[in-house]
Amino acid sequence: MLGAYARKLGDHRIELEISRSSEEDYLSRGVALSDTWEINEKNTTLSYGFNYLDDNVSVPILGIRDKKSYDFFFGVNQIIDKNTLVSASVTLGYNDGYLNDPYKSVQRTDIESVPDGEGGFIDIPVVNLYKENRPDSRFRQVVQLGGRHYFEAAKGALDGTYRFGHDDFGVTSHTLQLEWRQSIGEKLEVTPFVRYYHQTAADFYMRTIDGVAVTTPSSDPDGSGPNYSADYRLSAFNALSGGIKVHYQFNETFSATAAYEHYAMDGSGGSDSAPDDAYISADMFTFGIKADF
């Protein structure tokens, strides 16, 4: 459920959003407040605001755990000339509470001694599963730069976006996306695109916790150290995707969109990467019809 209210006040457009979503094991409630301010004869647009989420996570056996998220953002769009637009934004985010994935675990090989029937003991290695133990807070920083230029002779526009992310988990990421928006006639627009993503591993990413002294209860990790996770999403990896989007405007009311995208991941960083079969590849097709009244 999402409800929004926007109000135009002079050169400002203030918007309030209230959201609520639920799944069998998750409940999220949120509020967002933003302002868009046009200055410099509407050639410059400033955007700023905050988002807040209050989540409840249902953890098997352990019950309900809480997580709170705070995001503050500031951005600017600048018209350079009739064909060129550039943008920049900064987002600061903070998460606090239960940040584990309740369905993720880490292997550890423990040694159990059993009687050998002759008065001695035999050491037997046993592989046990421990719930992951991420820190209970996370501070995130994201910087995004973008630009668009329309080429009149080709009747097409080139969009480029670069995104840099960092957090105190130790993850640093880079995203580069390019799109070419090509108009064909008055109603059809075709947009091929490519996107590249790279990230380093979290400081506490590890495939196993052999040799790690687990000081928190393995059945209910509370975020205190040592931290560990084998989640491939926290490993070092690359992702490359590309495809094409098609938009057709039938009339002032109805339009249709269709898209195809191929997405593929692979590990980078040796021991900082997950096993090869952890990374996915997919072919995605989407189609939609929109009506504006």
Coordinates of C-alpha atoms in Angstrom, one line a residue:
M1 CA 0.0 0.0 0.0
L2 CA 1.3 3.4 -1.0
G3 CA -0.3 6.8 -0.4
A4 CA 1.2 10.1 -1.6
Y5 CA 0.3 13.8 -1.3
A6 CA 2.0 16.5 -3.2
R7 CA 1.6 20.3 -3.0
K8 CA 3.0 23.0 -5.2
L9 CA 4.1 26.1 -3.2
G10 CA 5.7 28.7 -5.4
D11 CA 9.0 27.2 -6.8
H12 CA 8.7 24.2 -4.4
R13 CA 6.9 20.9 -4.9
I14 CA 6.6 19.1 -1.5
E15 CA 5.6 15.5 -1.4
L16 CA 4.7 13.2 1.5
E17 CA 4.5 9.4 1.0
I18 CA 3.3 6.8 3.5
S19 CA 3.8 3.1 2.7
R20 CA 3.0 -0.3 4.2
S21 CA 3.9 -3.7 2.8
S22 CA 3.7 -7.1 4.3
E23 CA 4.7 -10.7 3.4
E24 CA 4.4 -13.8 5.4
D25 CA 7.7 -13.2 7.2
Y26 CA 8.1 -9.4 6.8
L27 CA 6.3 -6.2 7.7
S28 CA 7.5 -2.8 6.6
R29 CA 6.1 0.7 7.4
G30 CA 7.6 3.8 5.9
V31 CA 7.3 7.5 5.5
A32 CA 9.1 9.8 3.1
L33 CA 9.2 13.6 2.8
S34 CA 10.9 15.4 -0.1
D35 CA 11.1 18.8 -1.7
T36 CA 11.8 19.7 -5.3
W37 CA 12.9 23.4 -5.7
E38 CA 13.3 25.1 -9.1
I39 CA 15.7 28.0 -9.2
N40 CA 17.7 29.9 -11.8
E41 CA 14.7 30.5 -14.1
K42 CA 13.9 26.7 -13.7
N43 CA 17.3 25.8 -15.3
T44 CA 18.4 24.3 -11.9
T45 CA 16.4 21.9 -9.8
L46 CA 17.3 21.0 -6.3
S47 CA 15.9 17.8 -4.6
Y48 CA 16.3 16.9 -1.0
G49 CA 14.5 14.9 1.7
F50 CA 14.5 11.8 3.9
N51 CA 13.0 8.3 4.0
Y52 CA 12.3 6.3 7.1
L53 CA 11.4 2.6 7.3
D54 CA 10.3 0.6 10.4
D55 CA 10.5 -3.1 9.6
N56 CA 9.6 -6.3 11.5
V57 CA 11.4 -9.5 10.4
S58 CA 9.9 -12.8 11.4
V59 CA 12.9 -15.1 12.2
P60 CA 12.2 -18.8 12.3
I61 CA 12.1 -20.1 15.9
L62 CA 13.4 -16.8 17.3
G63 CA 10.3 -14.7 16.7
I64 CA 10.1 -11.0 15.6
R65 CA 13.2 -8.8 15.2
D66 CA 13.2 -5.1 14.4
K67 CA 15.1 -3.1 11.8
K68 CA 15.1 0.6 11.2
S69 CA 16.4 2.5 8.1
Y70 CA 17.1 6.2 7.7
D71 CA 18.0 7.8 4.3
F72 CA 18.9 11.4 3.7
F73 CA 19.4 12.6 0.1
F74 CA 20.3 15.7 -1.8
G75 CA 20.5 16.1 -5.6
V76 CA 20.8 18.8 -8.3
N77 CA 19.8 18.7 -12.0
Q78 CA 21.3 21.4 -14.2
I79 CA 20.2 22.3 -17.8
I80 CA 23.4 23.2 -19.7
D81 CA 21.7 24.0 -23.0
K82 CA 18.6 22.9 -24.9
N83 CA 20.1 19.4 -25.6
T84 CA 22.2 18.7 -22.5
L85 CA 21.3 17.9 -18.9
V86 CA 23.6 16.9 -16.0
S87 CA 22.8 15.7 -12.5
A88 CA 24.5 14.8 -9.2
S89 CA 23.2 13.4 -6.0
V90 CA 24.4 12.2 -2.6
T91 CA 22.6 9.8 -0.3
L92 CA 23.5 8.9 3.3
G93 CA 21.8 5.9 4.8
Y94 CA 21.9 4.2 8.2
N95 CA 20.4 0.9 9.2
D96 CA 20.0 -0.3 12.8
G97 CA 18.7 -3.5 14.3
Y98 CA 18.4 -7.0 12.9
L99 CA 20.4 -6.9 9.6
N100 CA 20.9 -10.7 9.2
D101 CA 19.2 -12.7 6.5
P102 CA 17.3 -15.3 8.7
Y103 CA 17.7 -17.9 5.9
K104 CA 21.4 -17.6 5.5
S105 CA 24.0 -19.8 7.3
V106 CA 27.7 -20.4 7.4
Q107 CA 29.5 -23.8 7.6
R108 CA 32.1 -24.7 10.2
T109 CA 33.9 -27.9 10.7
D110 CA 33.9 -28.9 14.3
I111 CA 35.8 -31.9 15.8
E112 CA 33.9 -34.3 18.0
S113 CA 35.7 -37.0 20.0
V114 CA 33.9 -40.3 20.4
P115 CA 35.1 -43.4 22.3
D116 CA 36.9 -45.9 20.2
G117 CA 35.9 -48.9 22.4
E118 CA 39.4 -49.5 23.5
G119 CA 39.7 -46.8 26.1
G120 CA 40.7 -44.0 23.7
F121 CA 38.9 -41.5 21.5
I122 CA 38.6 -40.9 17.8
D123 CA 38.3 -37.3 16.5
I124 CA 35.6 -37.0 13.8
P125 CA 35.2 -33.8 11.8
V126 CA 31.5 -32.8 11.7
V127 CA 30.2 -29.9 9.4
N128 CA 27.8 -27.8 11.3
L129 CA 25.7 -24.8 10.2
Y130 CA 25.7 -21.5 12.1
K131 CA 23.3 -18.6 11.5
E132 CA 25.2 -15.7 9.9
N133 CA 26.1 -12.8 12.2
R134 CA 26.3 -9.4 10.5
P135 CA 26.9 -6.2 12.5
D136 CA 23.7 -4.7 13.9
S137 CA 24.3 -1.3 12.2
R138 CA 25.3 -0.1 8.8
F139 CA 26.3 3.3 7.5
R140 CA 26.0 3.8 3.7
Q141 CA 27.2 6.5 1.4
V142 CA 26.2 6.8 -2.3
V143 CA 27.3 9.4 -4.9
Q144 CA 25.6 9.4 -8.3
L145 CA 26.5 11.4 -11.4
G146 CA 24.5 11.5 -14.6
G147 CA 24.2 13.2 -17.9
R148 CA 22.0 13.3 -21.0
H149 CA 22.7 14.7 -24.5
Y150 CA 20.2 14.8 -27.4
F151 CA 21.7 14.5 -30.8
E152 CA 19.4 16.4 -33.2
A153 CA 20.7 14.9 -36.4
A154 CA 20.2 11.3 -35.1
K155 CA 16.9 12.1 -33.2
G156 CA 18.4 10.2 -30.3
A157 CA 19.7 10.8 -26.8
L158 CA 22.6 9.3 -24.9
D159 CA 22.1 8.8 -21.2
G160 CA 25.0 7.9 -18.9
T161 CA 25.0 7.3 -15.1
Y162 CA 27.9 6.5 -12.8
R163 CA 27.2 5.4 -9.2
F164 CA 29.8 5.0 -6.4
G165 CA 28.8 3.3 -3.1
H166 CA 30.5 2.6 0.1
D167 CA 29.5 1.3 3.6
D168 CA 31.1 0.4 6.9
F169 CA 30.6 -3.3 6.1
G170 CA 33.6 -2.7 3.9
V171 CA 31.7 -3.0 0.6
T172 CA 32.7 -0.6 -2.2
S173 CA 30.8 -0.6 -5.4
H174 CA 30.9 1.0 -8.8
T175 CA 28.0 1.0 -11.3
L176 CA 28.2 2.4 -14.9
Q177 CA 25.1 2.4 -17.2
L178 CA 24.7 3.7 -20.7
E179 CA 21.4 4.0 -22.7
W180 CA 20.7 5.2 -26.2
R181 CA 17.2 6.5 -26.6
Q182 CA 16.3 6.4 -30.3
S183 CA 13.1 7.8 -31.7
I184 CA 11.6 6.2 -34.8
G185 CA 8.8 8.2 -36.1
E186 CA 6.5 10.0 -33.7
K187 CA 5.3 7.1 -31.7
L188 CA 8.1 4.6 -31.3
E189 CA 11.2 4.8 -29.1
V190 CA 13.8 2.0 -28.9
T191 CA 16.4 2.0 -26.1
P192 CA 19.4 -0.4 -26.1
F193 CA 21.3 -0.3 -22.8
V194 CA 24.3 -1.9 -21.0
R195 CA 25.1 -1.8 -17.3
Y196 CA 28.3 -2.9 -15.5
Y197 CA 28.5 -3.4 -11.7
H198 CA 31.5 -4.3 -9.5
Q199 CA 31.8 -4.6 -5.7
T200 CA 34.4 -5.6 -3.2
A201 CA 33.6 -8.1 -0.4
A202 CA 32.4 -7.2 3.1
D203 CA 35.1 -7.3 5.7
F204 CA 33.3 -10.2 7.4
Y205 CA 32.5 -12.2 4.3
M206 CA 33.9 -15.8 4.5
R207 CA 33.0 -19.1 2.9
T208 CA 33.4 -21.0 6.2
I209 CA 34.1 -20.0 9.8
D210 CA 36.6 -22.7 10.4
G211 CA 38.9 -21.4 13.1
V212 CA 36.6 -18.5 14.1
A213 CA 35.8 -18.3 17.8
V214 CA 32.0 -18.0 17.9
T215 CA 31.4 -15.9 21.0
T216 CA 27.7 -15.1 20.4
P217 CA 25.0 -17.9 20.7
S218 CA 25.1 -19.6 17.3
S219 CA 21.3 -20.1 17.5
D220 CA 20.6 -16.3 18.0
P221 CA 23.5 -14.1 16.8
D222 CA 23.1 -10.6 18.1
G223 CA 25.5 -8.6 15.9
S224 CA 28.4 -8.5 18.3
G225 CA 31.8 -9.8 17.0
P226 CA 33.1 -11.7 15.5
N227 CA 30.9 -11.1 12.5
Y228 CA 30.6 -13.6 9.6
S229 CA 28.4 -14.2 6.5
A230 CA 28.7 -16.5 3.5
D231 CA 26.0 -14.6 1.6
Y232 CA 27.2 -14.2 -2.0
R233 CA 25.6 -10.8 -2.2
L234 CA 28.4 -9.7 0.3
S235 CA 31.2 -11.3 -1.7
A236 CA 33.4 -9.7 -4.4
F237 CA 31.7 -10.0 -7.8
N238 CA 31.0 -8.4 -11.1
A239 CA 27.7 -8.2 -12.9
L240 CA 27.0 -7.3 -16.5
S241 CA 23.6 -6.8 -18.1
G242 CA 22.4 -5.5 -21.4
G243 CA 19.2 -5.5 -23.4
I244 CA 16.7 -3.4 -25.2
K245 CA 13.5 -1.5 -24.2
V246 CA 10.7 -0.6 -26.7
H247 CA 8.0 2.1 -26.0
Y248 CA 5.1 2.7 -28.3
Q249 CA 2.6 5.5 -27.8
F250 CA -0.7 4.6 -29.4
N251 CA -2.4 7.9 -28.6
E252 CA -2.6 10.4 -25.8
T253 CA -4.1 7.9 -23.4
F254 CA -2.6 4.4 -24.1
S255 CA 1.0 3.3 -24.5
A256 CA 2.9 0.0 -24.3
T257 CA 6.4 -1.0 -23.2
A258 CA 8.4 -4.2 -23.7
A259 CA 11.9 -5.1 -22.6
Y260 CA 14.5 -7.9 -22.8
E261 CA 17.5 -8.0 -20.5
H262 CA 20.3 -10.6 -20.0
Y263 CA 22.0 -10.5 -16.6
A264 CA 25.1 -12.4 -15.6
M265 CA 27.3 -12.4 -12.4
D266 CA 30.8 -13.8 -11.8
G267 CA 33.1 -13.8 -8.8
S268 CA 36.2 -11.6 -8.5
G269 CA 38.8 -11.6 -5.8
G270 CA 39.7 -15.2 -5.2
S271 CA 38.8 -16.2 -1.6
D272 CA 36.6 -13.0 -1.4
S273 CA 34.3 -14.6 -3.9
A274 CA 31.6 -17.2 -3.5
P275 CA 31.7 -20.6 -5.3
D276 CA 30.9 -20.2 -9.1
D277 CA 27.5 -21.9 -8.8
A278 CA 26.4 -19.2 -6.3
Y279 CA 26.3 -16.6 -9.0
I280 CA 23.2 -16.3 -11.2
S281 CA 22.5 -15.5 -14.8
A282 CA 19.0 -14.8 -16.2
D283 CA 17.1 -13.7 -19.3
M284 CA 14.2 -11.4 -18.3
F285 CA 11.3 -10.3 -20.5
T286 CA 8.7 -7.7 -19.4
F287 CA 5.6 -6.2 -21.0
G288 CA 3.2 -3.6 -19.9
I289 CA 0.3 -1.3 -21.0
K290 CA -0.3 2.1 -19.5
A291 CA -3.3 4.4 -19.6
D292 CA -3.2 8.1 -18.6
F293 CA -6.5 9.8 -17.9

